[in-house]
Each structure stands twice: as structure tokens, then as C-alpha cells.
Amino acid sequence: MSMTGPALPESQQTQAMIDRIARMRPGSTAEALRELRTAFPEIPLTTRVTALEAMRRAGPSR
């Protein structure tokens, strides 16, 4: 079951994905994208990549 739906604003979708990545601590970008695709299949790839980039910019404190 997905944690978010298309009805949520993009900023909330992005935050939900960032939170998911932070919890799972993937070993690679590819692993993170696979997890996000599984958890958020209805969200476009561009939005999933945006979440990864936002987390990268935030640095290791996340």
C-alpha cells in the first residue's frame, strides 16, 4: 500500500519520499529509486528524482 496518493501536494509527496529514503539508508541511488518506485508507484519518476536530489542537497544530517 502506498503512503501517499496523487491528491497530496507535491511538497508533501517529496517529504514523504525523503523520509522513506532516510529510514531505509540505501547503498546506492539505484537502490533508493527502486525502493521509491515500489513504495510510490503512482508518483512520476521526475518527482522521485527531485526527492533524491533534495536529500542529497540536505547533506548527511538527514
PDB file of N, CA and C in Angstrom:
ATOM      1  N   MET A   1       0.842  -1.185   0.000  1.00  0.00           N
ATOM      2  CA  MET A   1       0.000   0.000   0.000  1.00  0.00           C
ATOM      3  C   MET A   1       0.879   1.237   0.000  1.00  0.00           C
ATOM      4  N   SER A   2       0.539   2.185  -0.809  1.00  0.00           N
ATOM      5  CA  SER A   2       1.297   3.415  -0.942  1.00  0.00           C
ATOM      6  C   SER A   2       1.071   4.325   0.255  1.00  0.00           C
ATOM      7  N   MET A   3       2.095   5.106   0.587  1.00  0.00           N
ATOM      8  CA  MET A   3       1.992   6.031   1.709  1.00  0.00           C
ATOM      9  C   MET A   3       1.358   7.353   1.308  1.00  0.00           C
ATOM     10  N   THR A   4       1.390   7.664   0.040  1.00  0.00           N
ATOM     11  CA  THR A   4       0.799   8.918  -0.418  1.00  0.00           C
ATOM     12  C   THR A   4      -0.011   8.650  -1.663  1.00  0.00           C
ATOM     13  N   GLY A   5      -0.823   9.592  -2.011  1.00  0.00           N
ATOM     14  CA  GLY A   5      -1.592   9.486  -3.235  1.00  0.00           C
ATOM     15  C   GLY A   5      -1.424  10.736  -4.051  1.00  0.00           C
ATOM     16  N   PRO A   6      -1.872  10.709  -5.281  1.00  0.00           N
ATOM     17  CA  PRO A   6      -1.750  11.866  -6.140  1.00  0.00           C
ATOM     18  C   PRO A   6      -2.450  13.104  -5.585  1.00  0.00           C
ATOM     19  N   ALA A   7      -3.374  12.936  -4.636  1.00  0.00           N
ATOM     20  CA  ALA A   7      -4.118  14.070  -4.094  1.00  0.00           C
ATOM     21  C   ALA A   7      -3.254  14.953  -3.190  1.00  0.00           C
ATOM     22  N   LEU A   8      -2.134  14.426  -2.681  1.00  0.00           N
ATOM     23  CA  LEU A   8      -1.262  15.225  -1.825  1.00  0.00           C
ATOM     24  C   LEU A   8      -0.472  16.224  -2.659  1.00  0.00           C
ATOM     25  N   PRO A   9      -0.218  17.406  -2.100  1.00  0.00           N
ATOM     26  CA  PRO A   9       0.629  18.372  -2.804  1.00  0.00           C
ATOM     27  C   PRO A   9       2.020  17.781  -3.042  1.00  0.00           C
ATOM     28  N   GLU A  10       2.671  18.228  -4.108  1.00  0.00           N
ATOM     29  CA  GLU A  10       3.981  17.678  -4.464  1.00  0.00           C
ATOM     30  C   GLU A  10       4.991  17.827  -3.329  1.00  0.00           C
ATOM     31  N   SER A  11       4.938  18.931  -2.594  1.00  0.00           N
ATOM     32  CA  SER A  11       5.895  19.120  -1.496  1.00  0.00           C
ATOM     33  C   SER A  11       5.715  18.050  -0.417  1.00  0.00           C
ATOM     34  N   GLN A  12       4.481  17.654  -0.148  1.00  0.00           N
ATOM     35  CA  GLN A  12       4.238  16.595   0.842  1.00  0.00           C
ATOM     36  C   GLN A  12       4.670  15.237   0.301  1.00  0.00           C
ATOM     37  N   GLN A  13       4.457  15.006  -0.990  1.00  0.00           N
ATOM     38  CA  GLN A  13       4.915  13.764  -1.603  1.00  0.00           C
ATOM     39  C   GLN A  13       6.434  13.677  -1.507  1.00  0.00           C
ATOM     40  N   THR A  14       7.097  14.778  -1.839  1.00  0.00           N
ATOM     41  CA  THR A  14       8.556  14.809  -1.782  1.00  0.00           C
ATOM     42  C   THR A  14       9.044  14.540  -0.366  1.00  0.00           C
ATOM     43  N   GLN A  15       8.426  15.164   0.617  1.00  0.00           N
ATOM     44  CA  GLN A  15       8.841  14.956   2.011  1.00  0.00           C
ATOM     45  C   GLN A  15       8.622  13.507   2.438  1.00  0.00           C
ATOM     46  N   ALA A  16       7.516  12.911   2.033  1.00  0.00           N
ATOM     47  CA  ALA A  16       7.257  11.508   2.367  1.00  0.00           C
ATOM     48  C   ALA A  16       8.332  10.605   1.767  1.00  0.00           C
ATOM     49  N   MET A  17       8.753  10.912   0.545  1.00  0.00           N
ATOM     50  CA  MET A  17       9.804  10.117  -0.089  1.00  0.00           C
ATOM     51  C   MET A  17      11.147  10.326   0.603  1.00  0.00           C
ATOM     52  N   ILE A  18      11.467  11.563   0.971  1.00  0.00           N
ATOM     53  CA  ILE A  18      12.710  11.847   1.691  1.00  0.00           C
ATOM     54  C   ILE A  18      12.730  11.078   3.010  1.00  0.00           C
ATOM     55  N   ASP A  19      11.623  11.089   3.719  1.00  0.00           N
ATOM     56  CA  ASP A  19      11.531  10.354   4.985  1.00  0.00           C
ATOM     57  C   ASP A  19      11.758   8.861   4.770  1.00  0.00           C
ATOM     58  N   ARG A  20      11.185   8.331   3.714  1.00  0.00           N
ATOM     59  CA  ARG A  20      11.338   6.898   3.398  1.00  0.00           C
ATOM     60  C   ARG A  20      12.800   6.563   3.111  1.00  0.00           C
ATOM     61  N   ILE A  21      13.460   7.400   2.301  1.00  0.00           N
ATOM     62  CA  ILE A  21      14.868   7.175   1.972  1.00  0.00           C
ATOM     63  C   ILE A  21      15.720   7.235   3.240  1.00  0.00           C
ATOM     64  N   ALA A  22      15.444   8.210   4.093  1.00  0.00           N
ATOM     65  CA  ALA A  22      16.221   8.368   5.327  1.00  0.00           C
ATOM     66  C   ALA A  22      16.096   7.133   6.219  1.00  0.00           C
ATOM     67  N   ARG A  23      14.904   6.552   6.278  1.00  0.00           N
ATOM     68  CA  ARG A  23      14.693   5.353   7.105  1.00  0.00           C
ATOM     69  C   ARG A  23      15.411   4.135   6.536  1.00  0.00           C
ATOM     70  N   MET A  24      15.406   3.999   5.214  1.00  0.00           N
ATOM     71  CA  MET A  24      15.961   2.790   4.610  1.00  0.00           C
ATOM     72  C   MET A  24      17.472   2.841   4.411  1.00  0.00           C
ATOM     73  N   ARG A  25      18.064   4.025   4.317  1.00  0.00           N
ATOM     74  CA  ARG A  25      19.506   4.196   4.113  1.00  0.00           C
ATOM     75  C   ARG A  25      20.030   3.317   2.980  1.00  0.00           C
ATOM     76  N   PRO A  26      19.624   3.598   1.761  1.00  0.00           N
ATOM     77  CA  PRO A  26      20.041   2.775   0.622  1.00  0.00           C
ATOM     78  C   PRO A  26      21.545   2.866   0.376  1.00  0.00           C
ATOM     79  N   GLY A  27      22.092   1.813  -0.210  1.00  0.00           N
ATOM     80  CA  GLY A  27      23.515   1.786  -0.516  1.00  0.00           C
ATOM     81  C   GLY A  27      23.873   2.509  -1.795  1.00  0.00           C
ATOM     82  N   SER A  28      22.879   2.790  -2.618  1.00  0.00           N
ATOM     83  CA  SER A  28      23.134   3.465  -3.891  1.00  0.00           C
ATOM     84  C   SER A  28      21.895   4.246  -4.321  1.00  0.00           C
ATOM     85  N   THR A  29      22.109   5.119  -5.287  1.00  0.00           N
ATOM     86  CA  THR A  29      20.989   5.873  -5.850  1.00  0.00           C
ATOM     87  C   THR A  29      20.005   4.933  -6.533  1.00  0.00           C
ATOM     88  N   ALA A  30      20.534   3.936  -7.239  1.00  0.00           N
ATOM     89  CA  ALA A  30      19.662   2.978  -7.923  1.00  0.00           C
ATOM     90  C   ALA A  30      18.781   2.230  -6.926  1.00  0.00           C
ATOM     91  N   GLU A  31      19.360   1.838  -5.801  1.00  0.00           N
ATOM     92  CA  GLU A  31      18.586   1.146  -4.760  1.00  0.00           C
ATOM     93  C   GLU A  31      17.489   2.061  -4.210  1.00  0.00           C
ATOM     94  N   ALA A  32      17.827   3.320  -3.997  1.00  0.00           N
ATOM     95  CA  ALA A  32      16.836   4.280  -3.494  1.00  0.00           C
ATOM     96  C   ALA A  32      15.703   4.460  -4.494  1.00  0.00           C
ATOM     97  N   LEU A  33      16.033   4.582  -5.773  1.00  0.00           N
ATOM     98  CA  LEU A  33      14.986   4.745  -6.791  1.00  0.00           C
ATOM     99  C   LEU A  33      14.094   3.511  -6.882  1.00  0.00           C
ATOM    100  N   ARG A  34      14.684   2.324  -6.767  1.00  0.00           N
ATOM    101  CA  ARG A  34      13.866   1.093  -6.786  1.00  0.00           C
ATOM    102  C   ARG A  34      12.890   1.081  -5.617  1.00  0.00           C
ATOM    103  N   GLU A  35      13.381   1.432  -4.439  1.00  0.00           N
ATOM    104  CA  GLU A  35      12.518   1.466  -3.252  1.00  0.00           C
ATOM    105  C   GLU A  35      11.400   2.489  -3.423  1.00  0.00           C
ATOM    106  N   LEU A  36      11.744   3.663  -3.932  1.00  0.00           N
ATOM    107  CA  LEU A  36      10.720   4.697  -4.128  1.00  0.00           C
ATOM    108  C   LEU A  36       9.697   4.274  -5.177  1.00  0.00           C
ATOM    109  N   ARG A  37      10.144   3.614  -6.239  1.00  0.00           N
ATOM    110  CA  ARG A  37       9.210   3.151  -7.273  1.00  0.00           C
ATOM    111  C   ARG A  37       8.245   2.120  -6.690  1.00  0.00           C
ATOM    112  N   THR A  38       8.754   1.252  -5.819  1.00  0.00           N
ATOM    113  CA  THR A  38       7.906   0.249  -5.178  1.00  0.00           C
ATOM    114  C   THR A  38       6.919   0.898  -4.210  1.00  0.00           C
ATOM    115  N   ALA A  39       7.412   1.832  -3.411  1.00  0.00           N
ATOM    116  CA  ALA A  39       6.579   2.463  -2.383  1.00  0.00           C
ATOM    117  C   ALA A  39       5.615   3.505  -2.940  1.00  0.00           C
ATOM    118  N   PHE A  40       5.999   4.156  -4.036  1.00  0.00           N
ATOM    119  CA  PHE A  40       5.209   5.261  -4.599  1.00  0.00           C
ATOM    120  C   PHE A  40       5.032   5.070  -6.108  1.00  0.00           C
ATOM    121  N   PRO A  41       4.388   3.996  -6.530  1.00  0.00           N
ATOM    122  CA  PRO A  41       4.310   3.698  -7.971  1.00  0.00           C
ATOM    123  C   PRO A  41       3.537   4.731  -8.787  1.00  0.00           C
ATOM    124  N   GLU A  42       2.626   5.464  -8.151  1.00  0.00           N
ATOM    125  CA  GLU A  42       1.809   6.423  -8.895  1.00  0.00           C
ATOM    126  C   GLU A  42       2.499   7.774  -9.073  1.00  0.00           C
ATOM    127  N   ILE A  43       3.623   7.966  -8.407  1.00  0.00           N
ATOM    128  CA  ILE A  43       4.334   9.242  -8.475  1.00  0.00           C
ATOM    129  C   ILE A  43       5.334   9.189  -9.628  1.00  0.00           C
ATOM    130  N   PRO A  44       5.368  10.232 -10.459  1.00  0.00           N
ATOM    131  CA  PRO A  44       6.266  10.239 -11.622  1.00  0.00           C
ATOM    132  C   PRO A  44       7.746  10.150 -11.231  1.00  0.00           C
ATOM    133  N   LEU A  45       8.529   9.584 -12.128  1.00  0.00           N
ATOM    134  CA  LEU A  45       9.968   9.456 -11.916  1.00  0.00           C
ATOM    135  C   LEU A  45      10.602  10.808 -11.600  1.00  0.00           C
ATOM    136  N   THR A  46      10.197  11.852 -12.288  1.00  0.00           N
ATOM    137  CA  THR A  46      10.797  13.170 -12.047  1.00  0.00           C
ATOM    138  C   THR A  46      10.610  13.620 -10.601  1.00  0.00           C
ATOM    139  N   THR A  47       9.481  13.306 -10.003  1.00  0.00           N
ATOM    140  CA  THR A  47       9.228  13.678  -8.611  1.00  0.00           C
ATOM    141  C   THR A  47      10.080  12.835  -7.670  1.00  0.00           C
ATOM    142  N   ARG A  48      10.259  11.556  -7.991  1.00  0.00           N
ATOM    143  CA  ARG A  48      11.122  10.701  -7.168  1.00  0.00           C
ATOM    144  C   ARG A  48      12.573  11.180  -7.228  1.00  0.00           C
ATOM    145  N   VAL A  49      13.023  11.577  -8.412  1.00  0.00           N
ATOM    146  CA  VAL A  49      14.385  12.103  -8.563  1.00  0.00           C
ATOM    147  C   VAL A  49      14.527  13.422  -7.805  1.00  0.00           C
ATOM    148  N   THR A  50      13.490  14.254  -7.828  1.00  0.00           N
ATOM    149  CA  THR A  50      13.505  15.512  -7.072  1.00  0.00           C
ATOM    150  C   THR A  50      13.712  15.240  -5.584  1.00  0.00           C
ATOM    151  N   ALA A  51      13.055  14.222  -5.064  1.00  0.00           N
ATOM    152  CA  ALA A  51      13.214  13.872  -3.647  1.00  0.00           C
ATOM    153  C   ALA A  51      14.644  13.432  -3.346  1.00  0.00           C
ATOM    154  N   LEU A  52      15.217  12.624  -4.231  1.00  0.00           N
ATOM    155  CA  LEU A  52      16.605  12.200  -4.030  1.00  0.00           C
ATOM    156  C   LEU A  52      17.552  13.395  -4.056  1.00  0.00           C
ATOM    157  N   GLU A  53      17.341  14.302  -4.991  1.00  0.00           N
ATOM    158  CA  GLU A  53      18.190  15.487  -5.098  1.00  0.00           C
ATOM    159  C   GLU A  53      18.036  16.382  -3.868  1.00  0.00           C
ATOM    160  N   ALA A  54      16.830  16.540  -3.377  1.00  0.00           N
ATOM    161  CA  ALA A  54      16.605  17.351  -2.177  1.00  0.00           C
ATOM    162  C   ALA A  54      17.335  16.745  -0.983  1.00  0.00           C
ATOM    163  N   MET A  55      17.318  15.440  -0.888  1.00  0.00           N
ATOM    164  CA  MET A  55      18.012  14.785   0.217  1.00  0.00           C
ATOM    165  C   MET A  55      19.523  14.938   0.069  1.00  0.00           C
ATOM    166  N   ARG A  56      20.022  14.825  -1.158  1.00  0.00           N
ATOM    167  CA  ARG A  56      21.451  14.997  -1.402  1.00  0.00           C
ATOM    168  C   ARG A  56      21.897  16.405  -1.007  1.00  0.00           C
ATOM    169  N   ARG A  57      21.108  17.407  -1.386  1.00  0.00           N
ATOM    170  CA  ARG A  57      21.438  18.797  -1.053  1.00  0.00           C
ATOM    171  C   ARG A  57      21.396  19.034   0.456  1.00  0.00           C
ATOM    172  N   ALA A  58      20.521  18.322   1.150  1.00  0.00           N
ATOM    173  CA  ALA A  58      20.397  18.498   2.604  1.00  0.00           C
ATOM    174  C   ALA A  58      21.634  17.987   3.339  1.00  0.00           C
ATOM    175  N   GLY A  59      22.361  17.081   2.716  1.00  0.00           N
ATOM    176  CA  GLY A  59      23.592  16.587   3.321  1.00  0.00           C
ATOM    177  C   GLY A  59      23.379  15.421   4.257  1.00  0.00           C
ATOM    178  N   PRO A  60      24.459  15.004   4.912  1.00  0.00           N
ATOM    179  CA  PRO A  60      24.425  13.793   5.745  1.00  0.00           C
ATOM    180  C   PRO A  60      23.619  13.911   7.032  1.00  0.00           C
ATOM    181  N   SER A  61      23.187  15.096   7.393  1.00  0.00           N
ATOM    182  CA  SER A  61      22.425  15.245   8.642  1.00  0.00           C
ATOM    183  C   SER A  61      21.036  14.651   8.567  1.00  0.00           C
ATOM    184  N   ARG A  62      20.535  14.321   7.393  1.00  0.00           N
ATOM    185  CA  ARG A  62      19.194  13.773   7.219  1.00  0.00           C
ATOM    186  C   ARG A  62      19.146  12.346   7.588  1.00  0.00           C
TER     187      ARG A  62
END
